[in-house]
């Protein structure tokens, strides 16, 4: 136990009270609706956080990279969904090995992606459980909804693969102009996926997973009747982007970068010792800033690698002062660090490792 003010800067902090509240609230909302919660592990990449999410009732975790899958398998997390594309010989070999260890489902969206996995799984004598990814508006991975019946049938017919259901990432919600249209788009995406799943059941497929996933959509898409699980990730920390999208307020933001003012040579424009390498270069689309400064009237204007440029019109900050910045994107920020400090109020309670950074 030591004071936050004595930490070397920059440092990544997680506020334990806020973390615990975020974990409990999301778990309660999903439990209340009878929907499974499968948080995305990429936001924290931290076993201490994952354990809290599982302890609050999460049915398993979502991963985006082989490193995350391997890390959580080694930690004994029994139910993992790799929500990316297992394409290319190294990833195919990895999946076959990880499925043999148990508890992994992957996502696929084409015959081209599925065929090599089918061949490798058959040769190894394993059956790879998979969900078919569907584009409900984000237009990244995923078959178009109209192609779901045919693609599902052709992938399900491949040896070594077992169709479990459907998955979407409703990332397009972030482009909605206001919260009501965002919520409506979330409900539409969830309902569409559930309807497509019903169609597959009617065609004779045994579907047990209908999986939506995002933090902006976490109050809408998972609660469409027929959706079985949601995969929000960012909610565990929230961030400045989620404030902008109406998912949270600044009081919910658990992840901050502690930085120190190192120069005020130009009046009203303090320089701090945290820039892109402390927060990643993810920006708020329109504002172009690199986070919110948790100090009234002070804003983040720009960043170089290890320098942050603040605007402090009142001239309140002096050399040596500490500031705490809520990053735009919690997941990108986490990935810049090998550890973070768990703090309660002004006291550091623990130092936690950040794992599987790539
Ligand atoms: C496939 C997938 N599922 C779930 C999530 C979690 O979404 P969010 O970061 O909005 O919580 C992401 C995030 O990018 C994702 O790519």
PDB file of C-alpha atoms in Angstrom, residues 2-9 258 260 322 346 348:
ATOM      1  CA  UNK A   2       1.458   3.368  -1.029  1.00  0.00           C
ATOM      2  CA  UNK A   3       0.081   6.741  -2.147  1.00  0.00           C
ATOM      3  CA  UNK A   4      -0.799   7.167  -5.833  1.00  0.00           C
ATOM      4  CA  UNK A   5       1.185  10.410  -5.763  1.00  0.00           C
ATOM      5  CA  UNK A   6       4.399   8.442  -5.200  1.00  0.00           C
ATOM      6  CA  UNK A   7       4.090   6.339  -8.387  1.00  0.00           C
ATOM      7  CA  UNK A   8       6.565   6.949 -11.190  1.00  0.00           C
ATOM      8  CA  UNK A   9       4.899   8.669 -14.146  1.00  0.00           C
ATOM      9  CA  UNK A 258      -1.352   9.209 -14.341  1.00  0.00           C
ATOM     10  CA  UNK A 260       3.011  14.770 -14.521  1.00  0.00           C
ATOM     11  CA  UNK A 322      -0.123  15.345 -11.411  1.00  0.00           C
ATOM     12  CA  UNK A 346      -5.484   7.775  -3.409  1.00  0.00           C
ATOM     13  CA  UNK A 348      -2.195   1.876  -4.533  1.00  0.00           C
TER      14      UNK A 348
END
